[in-house]
Amino acid sequence: MNPNKNKAQTKAQAKTKIPNKAKAKTKTTPTQPLSVDNLAAATSVPPVKSLRTSDSIESMLKLSGNDISSGRYRILLYRFLTDNVPVVNACVWTWTRLAAAPGKFRVAEGADKAIARKTEDRLENLMDNVYQTGAGGSSSEMGFLVDLFAGLFRDGMFSGFLTVKKDGSGVDRFLPLETTRVMMDNDSGKLRLIYEYDGRMYNLDRPDFYHLNLSNSSDDPLGRSILKAVPMVSYIEQQLVDDMRRATHNSGYHRLHVKVTPPERIAGESDSAYTDRINRYFDSTVSMIRSCDVDDNPVTWDNVSVEYIGPEGSRSVTNSWFQNHRSMIEEICAGTNLAPFLLGYSYGATTTWSSFKFDMVMRQVRSVQAQVVRFLEWIARVDLALAGIDSKVRYEFDNTFPYQATDKAAIMTSRVDNIIKLYEAGLIDKETATTQAGETL
């Protein structure tokens, strides 16, 4: 056969059908009206007749095996970096633990003490059972907050559905969504959140859905992960660690180069006899060197020399690697708005600079906590309205640290002393002094 007459056959490419978002519709099932008629007024949310039980929501939240669509790779990359790069994991872990401080619901002042106590106990029990672990059991309030803040800092967002009990007596659970499937849709001319599952798009513009995002902007309307600036730097850092690992494997352990000079040839010795003799001498020398214990000394003729193989300036090589790795660590910390000392690295930072940086970090923590406070208070308002309890509550995080107790007490004492001096000097009246003292304490 003439090969010039053969024609290359082209492979048919599989066509992927893109679901029509405009025609996608959300499945709805009839639901029973809630027992509280005026729920909208009590919770400051639209009518919530579409609130459902956990069973009716969970079927929609199961993940499918579809390929990753455009944009999801970022969140998956952030999760991979968090799970596999120690310094990135430490950044997310530190932000999460700083933000997930202990907290508690408090009833507004002026409420009846018995009702206030009943309300706080109810909400405390709610927070201990509102979140379900992956194993199916209920997580504590702290576990819920840790997962919530971890999702915010790592993925840039956290969202899910609030479900009610079957008898409508209160909130049942909060079911988080897989954030890689939450997307923005603009086909209708208006930005809206949608959830993609099994090729279908579900509209998330509904009263039982809540979405939190971190540092959202026009470029990142869904939220901006703190890891957005570090993937390239973390790759360089890991490459540097791998290079050091290989270099240490080769030069970190002492190696000996044993040189054996062949003995001189005896007069009248044949070539084969000479070759056999020097080979036996070589093999016996190698066996002797290999069989030497740590406390043994090799004994040979002076035609055997032993040399050490390794880098000449091992200290300078190590210091150079340390400086390069330190630069990468600082770049990753800068990308996540942290400082090396917050991750356990000690680079000789001054106390003043460390205190300033820590205060900046805590300001960011409090701003993120403010979003979570609104979310938790939304859950509380819905639950209290369903239970018919008319109470105003607020959620407070306790961001105090034991080592700061002395400094905080000194600041409060100084403020109270200044208030007393102003009152004694007649610059403020008693009512103003009492108000300022109460705010200080």
Short mmCIF file of C-alpha atoms in Angstrom, two decimals:
data_model
loop_
_atom_site.label_atom_id
_atom_site.label_comp_id
_atom_site.label_asym_id
_atom_site.label_seq_id
_atom_site.Cartn_x
_atom_site.Cartn_y
_atom_site.Cartn_z
CA MET A 1 0.00 0.00 0.00
CA ASN A 2 1.11 3.52 -0.79
CA PRO A 3 1.37 5.46 2.52
CA ASN A 4 0.83 8.72 0.65
CA LYS A 5 -2.70 7.64 -0.14
CA ASN A 6 -3.59 7.10 3.52
CA LYS A 7 -5.57 9.88 5.05
CA ALA A 8 -5.53 10.71 8.78
CA GLN A 9 -8.85 10.14 10.42
CA THR A 10 -10.12 12.82 12.79
CA LYS A 11 -11.70 11.92 16.09
CA ALA A 12 -15.21 13.12 16.74
CA GLN A 13 -15.30 15.44 19.66
CA ALA A 14 -17.96 14.91 22.26
CA LYS A 15 -20.35 17.79 22.50
CA THR A 16 -21.20 18.98 25.97
CA LYS A 17 -24.65 20.38 26.42
CA ILE A 18 -24.72 23.51 28.55
CA PRO A 19 -27.88 23.74 30.61
CA ASN A 20 -30.07 26.69 29.75
CA LYS A 21 -30.03 28.76 32.92
CA ALA A 22 -32.87 30.94 31.74
CA LYS A 23 -35.18 27.96 31.40
CA ALA A 24 -34.02 26.25 34.59
CA LYS A 25 -36.71 26.07 37.20
CA THR A 26 -36.57 25.24 40.87
CA LYS A 27 -38.52 22.23 42.02
CA THR A 28 -41.10 23.15 44.60
CA THR A 29 -43.16 21.02 46.88
CA PRO A 30 -46.28 22.09 48.75
CA THR A 31 -45.57 23.12 52.32
CA GLN A 32 -47.82 23.64 55.30
CA PRO A 33 -48.18 27.23 56.58
CA LEU A 34 -46.32 28.03 59.78
CA SER A 35 -48.09 28.41 63.08
CA VAL A 36 -47.02 32.03 63.55
CA ASP A 37 -49.05 34.37 61.34
CA ASN A 38 -47.07 37.53 61.78
CA LEU A 39 -43.63 36.00 61.33
CA ALA A 40 -42.46 38.64 58.85
CA ALA A 41 -42.98 41.49 61.30
CA ALA A 42 -41.22 39.65 64.09
CA THR A 43 -38.18 38.59 62.04
CA SER A 44 -37.83 41.51 59.62
CA VAL A 45 -37.73 39.10 56.69
CA PRO A 46 -40.18 38.43 53.84
CA PRO A 47 -43.01 35.92 54.41
CA VAL A 48 -41.47 32.53 55.08
CA LYS A 49 -44.18 30.17 53.92
CA SER A 50 -41.53 28.36 51.87
CA LEU A 51 -39.53 27.27 54.92
CA ARG A 52 -39.12 23.52 54.78
CA THR A 53 -38.01 20.63 56.93
CA SER A 54 -34.52 19.13 56.77
CA ASP A 55 -35.65 16.08 54.80
CA SER A 56 -37.05 18.14 51.94
CA ILE A 57 -33.84 20.16 51.62
CA GLU A 58 -31.14 17.50 52.02
CA SER A 59 -32.06 15.68 48.81
CA MET A 60 -31.08 18.77 46.83
CA LEU A 61 -27.72 19.24 48.57
CA LYS A 62 -26.07 15.97 47.58
CA LEU A 63 -23.08 16.43 45.32
CA SER A 64 -22.94 14.93 41.84
CA GLY A 65 -19.91 13.77 39.88
CA ASN A 66 -20.05 16.46 37.21
CA ASP A 67 -16.83 17.99 35.97
CA ILE A 68 -15.68 21.22 37.59
CA SER A 69 -17.07 24.19 35.73
CA SER A 70 -15.39 27.54 35.28
CA GLY A 71 -14.54 29.28 38.55
CA ARG A 72 -14.80 26.28 40.88
CA TYR A 73 -11.14 25.38 40.51
CA ARG A 74 -10.20 28.33 42.72
CA ILE A 75 -12.03 27.07 45.78
CA LEU A 76 -10.74 23.55 45.17
CA LEU A 77 -7.22 24.98 44.87
CA TYR A 78 -7.62 26.89 48.14
CA ARG A 79 -8.77 23.71 49.88
CA PHE A 80 -5.84 21.75 48.46
CA LEU A 81 -3.35 24.37 49.65
CA THR A 82 -4.95 24.45 53.09
CA ASP A 83 -4.77 20.68 53.44
CA ASN A 84 -1.23 20.21 52.09
CA VAL A 85 0.88 23.34 52.69
CA PRO A 86 1.70 23.81 56.40
CA VAL A 87 2.09 27.60 56.38
CA VAL A 88 -1.16 28.10 54.42
CA ASN A 89 -2.95 25.75 56.81
CA ALA A 90 -1.54 27.76 59.73
CA CYS A 91 -2.84 31.02 58.21
CA VAL A 92 -6.39 29.72 57.80
CA TRP A 93 -6.26 28.01 61.20
CA THR A 94 -5.09 31.21 62.93
CA TRP A 95 -7.74 33.42 61.31
CA THR A 96 -10.43 30.87 62.13
CA ARG A 97 -9.46 30.49 65.79
CA LEU A 98 -9.11 34.23 66.31
CA ALA A 99 -12.57 34.87 64.86
CA ALA A 100 -14.33 31.86 66.43
CA ALA A 101 -14.19 33.33 69.92
CA PRO A 102 -16.64 32.21 72.61
CA GLY A 103 -19.94 34.01 72.38
CA LYS A 104 -23.43 34.13 73.82
CA PHE A 105 -26.91 35.45 73.11
CA ARG A 106 -28.05 38.20 75.46
CA VAL A 107 -31.56 39.57 75.85
CA ALA A 108 -31.92 43.34 75.61
CA GLU A 109 -32.06 45.21 78.91
CA GLY A 110 -35.46 45.91 80.41
CA ALA A 111 -36.94 42.50 79.67
CA ASP A 112 -38.49 40.36 82.39
CA LYS A 113 -35.78 38.28 84.08
CA ALA A 114 -37.74 35.03 83.86
CA ILE A 115 -38.46 35.52 80.16
CA ALA A 116 -34.89 36.60 79.53
CA ARG A 117 -33.54 33.48 81.23
CA LYS A 118 -35.94 31.27 79.30
CA THR A 119 -34.97 32.92 76.03
CA GLU A 120 -31.23 32.60 76.63
CA ASP A 121 -31.57 28.92 77.60
CA ARG A 122 -33.62 28.22 74.47
CA LEU A 123 -31.11 29.91 72.19
CA GLU A 124 -28.18 28.19 73.90
CA ASN A 125 -29.80 24.82 73.27
CA LEU A 126 -30.56 25.87 69.68
CA MET A 127 -26.93 26.76 68.94
CA ASP A 128 -25.74 23.42 70.32
CA ASN A 129 -28.02 21.50 67.95
CA VAL A 130 -28.56 23.72 64.89
CA TYR A 131 -25.49 22.39 63.05
CA GLN A 132 -24.98 18.77 62.06
CA THR A 133 -21.58 17.14 61.65
CA GLY A 134 -20.58 15.04 58.68
CA ALA A 135 -21.10 11.90 60.76
CA GLY A 136 -24.73 12.83 61.39
CA GLY A 137 -24.49 14.01 65.00
CA SER A 138 -25.11 17.50 66.32
CA SER A 139 -22.14 19.81 66.63
CA SER A 140 -21.60 22.28 69.44
CA GLU A 141 -21.84 26.02 69.02
CA MET A 142 -18.05 26.27 68.86
CA GLY A 143 -17.88 23.59 66.17
CA PHE A 144 -20.46 25.48 64.14
CA LEU A 145 -18.51 28.74 64.42
CA VAL A 146 -15.20 27.08 63.52
CA ASP A 147 -16.65 25.55 60.33
CA LEU A 148 -18.38 28.82 59.48
CA PHE A 149 -15.27 30.99 59.82
CA ALA A 150 -13.08 28.37 58.13
CA GLY A 151 -15.39 28.47 55.12
CA LEU A 152 -15.36 32.26 55.08
CA PHE A 153 -11.59 32.63 55.22
CA ARG A 154 -10.71 29.66 53.01
CA ASP A 155 -13.50 29.74 50.38
CA GLY A 156 -14.51 33.38 50.74
CA MET A 157 -18.14 32.52 51.49
CA PHE A 158 -20.48 30.39 53.58
CA SER A 159 -24.16 29.78 52.85
CA GLY A 160 -26.98 27.36 53.47
CA PHE A 161 -30.63 26.74 54.29
CA LEU A 162 -32.42 27.22 57.59
CA THR A 163 -34.95 24.46 58.23
CA VAL A 164 -37.82 24.31 60.72
CA LYS A 165 -39.25 21.52 62.82
CA LYS A 166 -42.12 19.51 61.39
CA ASP A 167 -44.57 20.94 63.91
CA GLY A 168 -43.40 24.52 63.19
CA SER A 169 -42.43 25.10 66.83
CA GLY A 170 -38.93 26.35 66.09
CA VAL A 171 -35.78 26.13 64.03
CA ASP A 172 -34.49 22.62 63.35
CA ARG A 173 -31.07 22.87 61.67
CA PHE A 174 -28.93 24.97 59.37
CA LEU A 175 -27.80 22.98 56.34
CA PRO A 176 -24.68 24.43 54.64
CA LEU A 177 -24.31 24.38 50.87
CA GLU A 178 -21.31 23.11 48.93
CA THR A 179 -19.83 26.48 48.00
CA THR A 180 -18.26 25.24 44.77
CA ARG A 181 -21.77 24.98 43.33
CA VAL A 182 -23.00 28.43 44.34
CA MET A 183 -22.75 30.80 41.36
CA MET A 184 -23.90 34.20 40.16
CA ASP A 185 -26.47 34.40 37.35
CA ASN A 186 -27.18 37.47 35.25
CA ASP A 187 -29.30 36.01 32.45
CA SER A 188 -32.42 37.81 33.66
CA GLY A 189 -30.63 41.17 33.78
CA LYS A 190 -30.39 41.06 37.57
CA LEU A 191 -27.66 39.44 39.62
CA ARG A 192 -28.93 36.50 41.64
CA LEU A 193 -27.45 33.52 43.42
CA ILE A 194 -28.09 30.08 41.94
CA TYR A 195 -27.15 26.56 42.99
CA GLU A 196 -26.06 24.08 40.32
CA TYR A 197 -26.91 20.44 40.89
CA ASP A 198 -27.02 17.62 38.34
CA GLY A 199 -27.20 20.01 35.40
CA ARG A 200 -30.05 22.07 36.84
CA MET A 201 -30.02 25.55 38.30
CA TYR A 202 -31.90 26.35 41.51
CA ASN A 203 -32.78 29.92 42.39
CA LEU A 204 -31.48 30.86 45.84
CA ASP A 205 -33.55 34.04 46.13
CA ARG A 206 -35.69 32.62 48.93
CA PRO A 207 -36.31 33.50 52.60
CA ASP A 208 -34.85 30.29 54.06
CA PHE A 209 -31.45 30.86 52.40
CA TYR A 210 -28.60 32.90 53.89
CA HIS A 211 -25.30 33.82 52.24
CA LEU A 212 -22.22 35.30 53.91
CA ASN A 213 -19.25 36.53 51.90
CA LEU A 214 -15.81 37.84 52.79
CA SER A 215 -14.64 41.13 51.27
CA ASN A 216 -16.95 40.95 48.28
CA SER A 217 -16.41 43.38 45.42
CA SER A 218 -17.46 43.87 41.80
CA ASP A 219 -14.69 41.45 40.79
CA ASP A 220 -15.63 38.87 43.42
CA PRO A 221 -19.35 39.27 44.19
CA LEU A 222 -19.48 35.86 45.86
CA GLY A 223 -16.65 36.68 48.25
CA ARG A 224 -12.86 36.87 48.30
CA SER A 225 -10.77 34.19 49.99
CA ILE A 226 -7.78 35.32 52.05
CA LEU A 227 -5.74 32.83 49.99
CA LYS A 228 -6.37 34.56 46.66
CA ALA A 229 -2.95 36.24 46.72
CA VAL A 230 -0.81 33.27 47.78
CA PRO A 231 -1.11 30.27 45.38
CA MET A 232 1.96 31.23 43.30
CA VAL A 233 4.07 32.10 46.34
CA SER A 234 3.06 28.90 48.13
CA TYR A 235 4.15 26.92 45.07
CA ILE A 236 7.58 28.59 45.17
CA GLU A 237 7.80 27.92 48.92
CA GLN A 238 6.99 24.24 48.47
CA GLN A 239 9.48 23.97 45.59
CA LEU A 240 12.12 25.50 47.85
CA VAL A 241 11.31 22.99 50.60
CA ASP A 242 11.54 20.11 48.13
CA ASP A 243 14.89 21.36 46.83
CA MET A 244 16.20 21.56 50.39
CA ARG A 245 14.91 18.06 51.09
CA ARG A 246 16.84 16.64 48.16
CA ALA A 247 19.94 18.65 48.99
CA THR A 248 19.82 17.48 52.61
CA HIS A 249 19.38 13.90 51.50
CA ASN A 250 22.55 14.14 49.42
CA SER A 251 24.77 16.34 51.57
CA GLY A 252 23.32 16.25 55.05
CA TYR A 253 24.68 12.80 55.84
CA HIS A 254 28.43 12.11 55.81
CA ARG A 255 29.69 10.00 52.93
CA LEU A 256 33.15 8.39 52.62
CA HIS A 257 35.04 7.89 49.39
CA VAL A 258 37.46 4.96 49.79
CA LYS A 259 40.26 4.94 47.20
CA VAL A 260 42.24 1.72 46.74
CA THR A 261 45.51 1.88 44.78
CA PRO A 262 46.18 -1.43 42.98
CA PRO A 263 49.32 -3.23 44.26
CA GLU A 264 52.34 -3.44 41.98
CA ARG A 265 52.66 -6.33 39.58
CA ILE A 266 55.05 -9.11 40.58
CA ALA A 267 57.76 -10.02 38.12
CA GLY A 268 56.73 -12.92 35.91
CA GLU A 269 53.03 -12.67 37.01
CA SER A 270 50.57 -13.34 34.22
CA ASP A 271 47.82 -10.91 33.32
CA SER A 272 45.02 -13.16 34.60
CA ALA A 273 46.83 -13.89 37.87
CA TYR A 274 47.49 -10.18 38.45
CA THR A 275 43.87 -9.29 37.73
CA ASP A 276 42.57 -11.95 40.12
CA ARG A 277 44.95 -10.79 42.87
CA ILE A 278 44.05 -7.10 42.73
CA ASN A 279 40.33 -7.94 42.56
CA ARG A 280 40.59 -10.10 45.68
CA TYR A 281 42.48 -7.33 47.43
CA PHE A 282 39.84 -4.80 46.40
CA ASP A 283 36.96 -7.03 47.56
CA SER A 284 38.60 -7.74 50.91
CA THR A 285 39.18 -4.02 51.50
CA VAL A 286 35.54 -3.20 50.68
CA SER A 287 34.30 -5.98 52.99
CA MET A 288 36.51 -4.73 55.79
CA ILE A 289 35.25 -1.13 55.46
CA ARG A 290 31.59 -2.22 55.34
CA SER A 291 31.94 -4.49 58.37
CA CYS A 292 33.48 -1.81 60.59
CA ASP A 293 31.28 -0.89 63.54
CA VAL A 294 31.11 2.59 64.99
CA ASP A 295 33.84 1.84 67.54
CA ASP A 296 36.09 -0.13 65.12
CA ASN A 297 39.06 1.25 63.22
CA PRO A 298 40.04 0.14 59.71
CA VAL A 299 43.59 -1.18 59.24
CA THR A 300 45.01 -1.27 55.69
CA TRP A 301 48.21 -0.82 53.74
CA ASP A 302 49.16 2.73 52.89
CA ASN A 303 47.72 2.33 49.41
CA VAL A 304 44.16 2.93 50.77
CA SER A 305 42.90 6.51 51.31
CA VAL A 306 39.56 7.69 52.76
CA GLU A 307 38.04 11.08 51.87
CA TYR A 308 34.88 12.87 53.09
CA ILE A 309 32.28 13.88 50.51
CA GLY A 310 30.09 16.90 51.35
CA PRO A 311 29.65 20.64 50.86
CA GLU A 312 32.56 22.81 51.90
CA GLY A 313 30.46 25.63 53.36
CA SER A 314 27.50 23.73 54.83
CA ARG A 315 26.64 26.56 57.23
CA SER A 316 26.51 29.16 54.46
CA VAL A 317 24.32 26.88 52.34
CA THR A 318 21.90 26.35 55.25
CA ASN A 319 21.76 30.06 56.05
CA SER A 320 21.08 30.89 52.41
CA TRP A 321 18.19 28.40 52.31
CA PHE A 322 16.81 29.78 55.58
CA GLN A 323 16.80 33.34 54.23
CA ASN A 324 15.08 32.28 51.00
CA HIS A 325 12.48 30.24 52.86
CA ARG A 326 11.90 33.09 55.31
CA SER A 327 11.12 35.40 52.40
CA MET A 328 8.50 32.99 51.10
CA ILE A 329 6.94 32.64 54.57
CA GLU A 330 6.70 36.41 54.90
CA GLU A 331 5.12 36.70 51.44
CA ILE A 332 2.43 34.16 52.34
CA CYS A 333 1.77 35.90 55.67
CA ALA A 334 1.48 39.24 53.89
CA GLY A 335 -0.92 37.74 51.35
CA THR A 336 -3.21 36.54 54.14
CA ASN A 337 -2.89 39.76 56.20
CA LEU A 338 -1.11 38.00 59.06
CA ALA A 339 2.37 38.22 60.56
CA PRO A 340 4.99 35.46 61.01
CA PHE A 341 4.87 35.68 64.81
CA LEU A 342 1.14 34.83 64.73
CA LEU A 343 2.06 31.50 63.09
CA GLY A 344 4.84 30.65 65.52
CA TYR A 345 7.78 32.08 63.55
CA SER A 346 10.18 34.22 65.58
CA TYR A 347 12.08 36.67 63.40
CA GLY A 348 13.03 39.14 66.10
CA ALA A 349 9.97 41.37 65.85
CA THR A 350 9.76 44.16 68.39
CA THR A 351 7.01 44.14 70.99
CA THR A 352 5.61 47.48 69.78
CA TRP A 353 5.37 46.34 66.17
CA SER A 354 3.87 42.99 67.17
CA SER A 355 1.21 44.69 69.30
CA PHE A 356 0.33 47.05 66.46
CA LYS A 357 0.01 44.20 63.95
CA PHE A 358 -2.08 42.15 66.36
CA ASP A 359 -4.44 45.08 66.92
CA MET A 360 -4.85 45.42 63.15
CA VAL A 361 -5.65 41.72 62.86
CA MET A 362 -8.23 41.92 65.65
CA ARG A 363 -9.94 44.86 63.92
CA GLN A 364 -10.38 42.70 60.85
CA VAL A 365 -11.61 39.85 63.06
CA ARG A 366 -14.27 42.07 64.61
CA SER A 367 -15.46 43.25 61.19
CA VAL A 368 -15.91 39.65 60.04
CA GLN A 369 -17.60 38.78 63.33
CA ALA A 370 -20.11 41.58 62.72
CA GLN A 371 -21.37 39.72 59.63
CA VAL A 372 -21.66 36.49 61.58
CA VAL A 373 -23.50 38.28 64.40
CA ARG A 374 -26.19 39.41 61.96
CA PHE A 375 -26.46 35.86 60.66
CA LEU A 376 -26.79 34.32 64.13
CA GLU A 377 -29.32 36.95 65.21
CA TRP A 378 -31.35 36.16 62.08
CA ILE A 379 -31.51 32.51 63.16
CA ALA A 380 -32.51 33.56 66.68
CA ARG A 381 -35.29 35.88 65.49
CA VAL A 382 -36.82 33.15 63.33
CA ASP A 383 -36.70 30.62 66.18
CA LEU A 384 -38.19 32.99 68.76
CA ALA A 385 -40.94 34.06 66.37
CA LEU A 386 -41.89 30.45 65.72
CA ALA A 387 -42.02 29.86 69.48
CA GLY A 388 -44.13 32.97 70.04
CA ILE A 389 -41.48 34.66 72.21
CA ASP A 390 -41.35 38.44 71.86
CA SER A 391 -37.76 39.25 72.87
CA LYS A 392 -34.97 41.25 71.32
CA VAL A 393 -31.62 39.50 71.49
CA ARG A 394 -28.09 40.25 70.41
CA TYR A 395 -25.07 38.00 70.03
CA GLU A 396 -21.75 39.04 71.58
CA PHE A 397 -18.28 37.59 70.98
CA ASP A 398 -15.78 37.59 73.83
CA ASN A 399 -12.50 38.70 72.22
CA THR A 400 -10.61 39.24 75.46
CA PHE A 401 -7.34 37.43 76.16
CA PRO A 402 -6.05 36.54 79.65
CA TYR A 403 -2.65 38.15 79.10
CA GLN A 404 -4.37 41.44 78.26
CA ALA A 405 -6.36 41.54 81.52
CA THR A 406 -3.82 43.71 83.36
CA ASP A 407 -3.53 46.27 80.57
CA LYS A 408 -7.30 46.38 80.11
CA ALA A 409 -7.88 46.91 83.83
CA ALA A 410 -5.35 49.76 83.87
CA ILE A 411 -7.05 51.45 80.91
CA MET A 412 -10.50 51.14 82.53
CA THR A 413 -9.17 52.51 85.82
CA SER A 414 -7.65 55.50 84.05
CA ARG A 415 -10.93 56.22 82.22
CA VAL A 416 -12.99 56.03 85.40
CA ASP A 417 -10.53 58.33 87.20
CA ASN A 418 -10.84 60.87 84.38
CA ILE A 419 -14.65 60.75 84.60
CA ILE A 420 -14.52 61.34 88.36
CA LYS A 421 -12.15 64.29 87.90
CA LEU A 422 -14.43 65.82 85.25
CA TYR A 423 -17.43 65.44 87.58
CA GLU A 424 -15.62 66.90 90.57
CA ALA A 425 -14.49 69.83 88.44
CA GLY A 426 -18.09 70.50 87.45
CA LEU A 427 -17.46 69.92 83.75
CA ILE A 428 -20.09 67.16 83.51
CA ASP A 429 -23.20 66.44 85.53
CA LYS A 430 -23.91 63.30 87.55
CA GLU A 431 -26.11 61.71 84.88
CA THR A 432 -23.44 62.14 82.20
CA ALA A 433 -20.76 60.76 84.52
CA THR A 434 -22.90 57.73 85.34
CA THR A 435 -23.57 57.08 81.64
CA GLN A 436 -19.90 57.33 80.68
CA ALA A 437 -18.84 55.11 83.58
CA GLY A 438 -21.39 52.49 82.55
CA GLU A 439 -20.11 52.52 78.97
CA THR A 440 -16.54 52.16 80.20
CA LEU A 441 -17.30 49.23 82.46
#
